[in-house]
Amino acid sequence: MSDWIRVCDTGELLPGEKTVAWDGDTPILVVNLDGEYYALEDQCSHEDYELSAGEVDPGAATIECTLHGAKFDLRDGRALCAPAHAPVAKFPVKVEDGAVWTRDDR
Ligand code: FES
């Protein structure tokens, strides 16, 4: 298990915005939903494609994969519609020292 990695200052990730951080070889999508931060592996569970290229719907707390349109719940990584059925990995997030942190805790 790796240490926490610093994603960005809290002021750099505003509500509705997303960014990508790397923990070693793992790309992590970090999203601010109305002041709450969530982190998922930045990889669609349908095919090897980055979720962060997709559109965030802050109201529904979802992100849509741009490749084939699968949607995932940003809060827990659950797949919400075909063609994806498996969830994407969810990672912990914390706010400390004015910054957002996450890590691949698998
Ligand atoms: S790669 Fe994401 S829906 Fe197909």
JSON list of C-alpha atoms and ligand atoms in Angstrom, two decimals:
[
{"chain": "A", "resi": 1, "resn": "MET", "atom": "CA", "xyz": [0.00, 0.00, 0.00]},
{"chain": "A", "resi": 2, "resn": "SER", "atom": "CA", "xyz": [1.38, 3.39, -0.95]},
{"chain": "A", "resi": 3, "resn": "ASP", "atom": "CA", "xyz": [1.50, 6.67, 0.94]},
{"chain": "A", "resi": 4, "resn": "TRP", "atom": "CA", "xyz": [-0.93, 9.49, 0.34]},
{"chain": "A", "resi": 5, "resn": "ILE", "atom": "CA", "xyz": [-0.16, 11.52, -2.75]},
{"chain": "A", "resi": 6, "resn": "ARG", "atom": "CA", "xyz": [-0.90, 15.21, -3.03]},
{"chain": "A", "resi": 7, "resn": "VAL", "atom": "CA", "xyz": [-3.44, 15.91, -5.78]},
{"chain": "A", "resi": 8, "resn": "CYS", "atom": "CA", "xyz": [-3.63, 19.73, -5.69]},
{"chain": "A", "resi": 9, "resn": "ASP", "atom": "CA", "xyz": [-4.55, 22.68, -3.49]},
{"chain": "A", "resi": 10, "resn": "THR", "atom": "CA", "xyz": [-8.23, 22.63, -2.56]},
{"chain": "A", "resi": 11, "resn": "GLY", "atom": "CA", "xyz": [-8.63, 25.95, -4.38]},
{"chain": "A", "resi": 12, "resn": "GLU", "atom": "CA", "xyz": [-7.48, 24.34, -7.62]},
{"chain": "A", "resi": 13, "resn": "LEU", "atom": "CA", "xyz": [-10.34, 21.83, -7.71]},
{"chain": "A", "resi": 14, "resn": "LEU", "atom": "CA", "xyz": [-13.64, 23.65, -7.54]},
{"chain": "A", "resi": 15, "resn": "PRO", "atom": "CA", "xyz": [-17.12, 22.11, -7.34]},
{"chain": "A", "resi": 16, "resn": "GLY", "atom": "CA", "xyz": [-17.89, 20.29, -10.59]},
{"chain": "A", "resi": 17, "resn": "GLU", "atom": "CA", "xyz": [-14.23, 20.07, -11.60]},
{"chain": "A", "resi": 18, "resn": "LYS", "atom": "CA", "xyz": [-12.09, 16.98, -12.08]},
{"chain": "A", "resi": 19, "resn": "THR", "atom": "CA", "xyz": [-8.40, 16.28, -12.26]},
{"chain": "A", "resi": 20, "resn": "VAL", "atom": "CA", "xyz": [-6.08, 13.30, -12.53]},
{"chain": "A", "resi": 21, "resn": "ALA", "atom": "CA", "xyz": [-3.28, 12.36, -10.14]},
{"chain": "A", "resi": 22, "resn": "TRP", "atom": "CA", "xyz": [-0.90, 9.42, -10.37]},
{"chain": "A", "resi": 23, "resn": "ASP", "atom": "CA", "xyz": [-0.03, 7.02, -7.62]},
{"chain": "A", "resi": 24, "resn": "GLY", "atom": "CA", "xyz": [2.83, 5.09, -9.16]},
{"chain": "A", "resi": 25, "resn": "ASP", "atom": "CA", "xyz": [1.34, 3.50, -12.26]},
{"chain": "A", "resi": 26, "resn": "THR", "atom": "CA", "xyz": [-2.25, 4.10, -11.17]},
{"chain": "A", "resi": 27, "resn": "PRO", "atom": "CA", "xyz": [-4.10, 7.06, -12.68]},
{"chain": "A", "resi": 28, "resn": "ILE", "atom": "CA", "xyz": [-6.64, 8.43, -10.20]},
{"chain": "A", "resi": 29, "resn": "LEU", "atom": "CA", "xyz": [-9.57, 10.59, -11.18]},
{"chain": "A", "resi": 30, "resn": "VAL", "atom": "CA", "xyz": [-10.41, 13.09, -8.43]},
{"chain": "A", "resi": 31, "resn": "VAL", "atom": "CA", "xyz": [-13.65, 15.04, -8.55]},
{"chain": "A", "resi": 32, "resn": "ASN", "atom": "CA", "xyz": [-15.14, 17.79, -6.43]},
{"chain": "A", "resi": 33, "resn": "LEU", "atom": "CA", "xyz": [-18.88, 17.28, -6.05]},
{"chain": "A", "resi": 34, "resn": "ASP", "atom": "CA", "xyz": [-20.31, 20.23, -4.22]},
{"chain": "A", "resi": 35, "resn": "GLY", "atom": "CA", "xyz": [-17.36, 20.43, -1.84]},
{"chain": "A", "resi": 36, "resn": "GLU", "atom": "CA", "xyz": [-16.96, 16.68, -1.31]},
{"chain": "A", "resi": 37, "resn": "TYR", "atom": "CA", "xyz": [-14.02, 15.01, -3.00]},
{"chain": "A", "resi": 38, "resn": "TYR", "atom": "CA", "xyz": [-14.16, 11.55, -4.56]},
{"chain": "A", "resi": 39, "resn": "ALA", "atom": "CA", "xyz": [-11.46, 9.45, -6.20]},
{"chain": "A", "resi": 40, "resn": "LEU", "atom": "CA", "xyz": [-11.82, 6.57, -8.65]},
{"chain": "A", "resi": 41, "resn": "GLU", "atom": "CA", "xyz": [-9.35, 4.71, -10.78]},
{"chain": "A", "resi": 42, "resn": "ASP", "atom": "CA", "xyz": [-9.16, 6.64, -14.03]},
{"chain": "A", "resi": 43, "resn": "GLN", "atom": "CA", "xyz": [-9.97, 3.62, -16.12]},
{"chain": "A", "resi": 44, "resn": "CYS", "atom": "CA", "xyz": [-13.30, 2.49, -17.51]},
{"chain": "A", "resi": 45, "resn": "SER", "atom": "CA", "xyz": [-14.22, -1.06, -16.51]},
{"chain": "A", "resi": 46, "resn": "HIS", "atom": "CA", "xyz": [-15.50, -1.80, -20.02]},
{"chain": "A", "resi": 47, "resn": "GLU", "atom": "CA", "xyz": [-12.27, -1.30, -21.92]},
{"chain": "A", "resi": 48, "resn": "ASP", "atom": "CA", "xyz": [-8.92, 0.29, -21.19]},
{"chain": "A", "resi": 49, "resn": "TYR", "atom": "CA", "xyz": [-9.92, 3.91, -21.54]},
{"chain": "A", "resi": 50, "resn": "GLU", "atom": "CA", "xyz": [-9.57, 6.95, -19.27]},
{"chain": "A", "resi": 51, "resn": "LEU", "atom": "CA", "xyz": [-12.78, 7.97, -17.53]},
{"chain": "A", "resi": 52, "resn": "SER", "atom": "CA", "xyz": [-11.46, 11.48, -16.99]},
{"chain": "A", "resi": 53, "resn": "ALA", "atom": "CA", "xyz": [-12.04, 12.27, -20.67]},
{"chain": "A", "resi": 54, "resn": "GLY", "atom": "CA", "xyz": [-15.75, 12.03, -19.95]},
{"chain": "A", "resi": 55, "resn": "GLU", "atom": "CA", "xyz": [-18.37, 14.45, -18.76]},
{"chain": "A", "resi": 56, "resn": "VAL", "atom": "CA", "xyz": [-19.13, 14.89, -15.05]},
{"chain": "A", "resi": 57, "resn": "ASP", "atom": "CA", "xyz": [-22.78, 15.39, -14.11]},
{"chain": "A", "resi": 58, "resn": "PRO", "atom": "CA", "xyz": [-22.48, 16.99, -10.65]},
{"chain": "A", "resi": 59, "resn": "GLY", "atom": "CA", "xyz": [-26.21, 16.79, -9.97]},
{"chain": "A", "resi": 60, "resn": "ALA", "atom": "CA", "xyz": [-26.38, 13.05, -10.61]},
{"chain": "A", "resi": 61, "resn": "ALA", "atom": "CA", "xyz": [-22.86, 12.43, -9.22]},
{"chain": "A", "resi": 62, "resn": "THR", "atom": "CA", "xyz": [-21.91, 10.53, -12.36]},
{"chain": "A", "resi": 63, "resn": "ILE", "atom": "CA", "xyz": [-19.28, 10.47, -15.06]},
{"chain": "A", "resi": 64, "resn": "GLU", "atom": "CA", "xyz": [-19.93, 9.19, -18.55]},
{"chain": "A", "resi": 65, "resn": "CYS", "atom": "CA", "xyz": [-17.24, 7.34, -20.48]},
{"chain": "A", "resi": 66, "resn": "THR", "atom": "CA", "xyz": [-16.76, 9.06, -23.81]},
{"chain": "A", "resi": 67, "resn": "LEU", "atom": "CA", "xyz": [-15.89, 5.87, -25.66]},
{"chain": "A", "resi": 68, "resn": "HIS", "atom": "CA", "xyz": [-19.16, 3.90, -25.41]},
{"chain": "A", "resi": 69, "resn": "GLY", "atom": "CA", "xyz": [-21.31, 5.85, -22.98]},
{"chain": "A", "resi": 70, "resn": "ALA", "atom": "CA", "xyz": [-21.15, 3.78, -19.79]},
{"chain": "A", "resi": 71, "resn": "LYS", "atom": "CA", "xyz": [-21.92, 5.79, -16.66]},
{"chain": "A", "resi": 72, "resn": "PHE", "atom": "CA", "xyz": [-20.42, 5.40, -13.22]},
{"chain": "A", "resi": 73, "resn": "ASP", "atom": "CA", "xyz": [-21.41, 6.70, -9.82]},
{"chain": "A", "resi": 74, "resn": "LEU", "atom": "CA", "xyz": [-18.56, 8.99, -8.74]},
{"chain": "A", "resi": 75, "resn": "ARG", "atom": "CA", "xyz": [-19.27, 8.32, -5.06]},
{"chain": "A", "resi": 76, "resn": "ASP", "atom": "CA", "xyz": [-18.65, 4.58, -5.12]},
{"chain": "A", "resi": 77, "resn": "GLY", "atom": "CA", "xyz": [-17.49, 3.57, -8.61]},
{"chain": "A", "resi": 78, "resn": "ARG", "atom": "CA", "xyz": [-20.63, 1.56, -9.36]},
{"chain": "A", "resi": 79, "resn": "ALA", "atom": "CA", "xyz": [-21.41, 0.95, -13.06]},
{"chain": "A", "resi": 80, "resn": "LEU", "atom": "CA", "xyz": [-24.84, 2.41, -13.78]},
{"chain": "A", "resi": 81, "resn": "CYS", "atom": "CA", "xyz": [-25.46, 1.31, -17.35]},
{"chain": "A", "resi": 82, "resn": "ALA", "atom": "CA", "xyz": [-24.17, -0.89, -20.15]},
{"chain": "A", "resi": 83, "resn": "PRO", "atom": "CA", "xyz": [-21.79, -1.59, -21.69]},
{"chain": "A", "resi": 84, "resn": "ALA", "atom": "CA", "xyz": [-19.93, -1.50, -18.35]},
{"chain": "A", "resi": 85, "resn": "HIS", "atom": "CA", "xyz": [-21.05, -3.90, -15.63]},
{"chain": "A", "resi": 86, "resn": "ALA", "atom": "CA", "xyz": [-18.10, -4.03, -13.23]},
{"chain": "A", "resi": 87, "resn": "PRO", "atom": "CA", "xyz": [-17.37, -1.16, -10.86]},
{"chain": "A", "resi": 88, "resn": "VAL", "atom": "CA", "xyz": [-14.21, 0.90, -11.06]},
{"chain": "A", "resi": 89, "resn": "ALA", "atom": "CA", "xyz": [-11.95, 1.02, -8.01]},
{"chain": "A", "resi": 90, "resn": "LYS", "atom": "CA", "xyz": [-12.73, 3.69, -5.45]},
{"chain": "A", "resi": 91, "resn": "PHE", "atom": "CA", "xyz": [-9.89, 5.27, -3.49]},
{"chain": "A", "resi": 92, "resn": "PRO", "atom": "CA", "xyz": [-9.82, 7.26, -0.24]},
{"chain": "A", "resi": 93, "resn": "VAL", "atom": "CA", "xyz": [-9.55, 11.04, -0.27]},
{"chain": "A", "resi": 94, "resn": "LYS", "atom": "CA", "xyz": [-8.61, 13.44, 2.50]},
{"chain": "A", "resi": 95, "resn": "VAL", "atom": "CA", "xyz": [-8.20, 17.19, 2.83]},
{"chain": "A", "resi": 96, "resn": "GLU", "atom": "CA", "xyz": [-5.18, 18.26, 4.85]},
{"chain": "A", "resi": 97, "resn": "ASP", "atom": "CA", "xyz": [-2.90, 21.32, 4.87]},
{"chain": "A", "resi": 98, "resn": "GLY", "atom": "CA", "xyz": [-5.14, 23.04, 2.33]},
{"chain": "A", "resi": 99, "resn": "ALA", "atom": "CA", "xyz": [-4.66, 20.28, -0.20]},
{"chain": "A", "resi": 100, "resn": "VAL", "atom": "CA", "xyz": [-6.50, 17.23, -1.53]},
{"chain": "A", "resi": 101, "resn": "TRP", "atom": "CA", "xyz": [-4.81, 13.84, -1.08]},
{"chain": "A", "resi": 102, "resn": "THR", "atom": "CA", "xyz": [-5.54, 10.36, -2.33]},
{"chain": "A", "resi": 103, "resn": "ARG", "atom": "CA", "xyz": [-3.83, 7.01, -2.68]},
{"chain": "A", "resi": 104, "resn": "ASP", "atom": "CA", "xyz": [-4.20, 3.62, -4.29]},
{"chain": "A", "resi": 105, "resn": "ASP", "atom": "CA", "xyz": [-5.05, 1.60, -1.18]},
{"chain": "A", "resi": 106, "resn": "ARG", "atom": "CA", "xyz": [-5.33, -1.81, -2.86]},
{"chain": "B", "resi": 1, "resn": "FES", "atom": "S1", "xyz": [-14.52, 1.95, -22.74]},
{"chain": "B", "resi": 1, "resn": "FES", "atom": "FE1", "xyz": [-15.85, 3.00, -21.42]},
{"chain": "B", "resi": 1, "resn": "FES", "atom": "S2", "xyz": [-17.81, 2.44, -22.12]},
{"chain": "B", "resi": 1, "resn": "FES", "atom": "FE2", "xyz": [-16.49, 1.32, -23.41]}
]
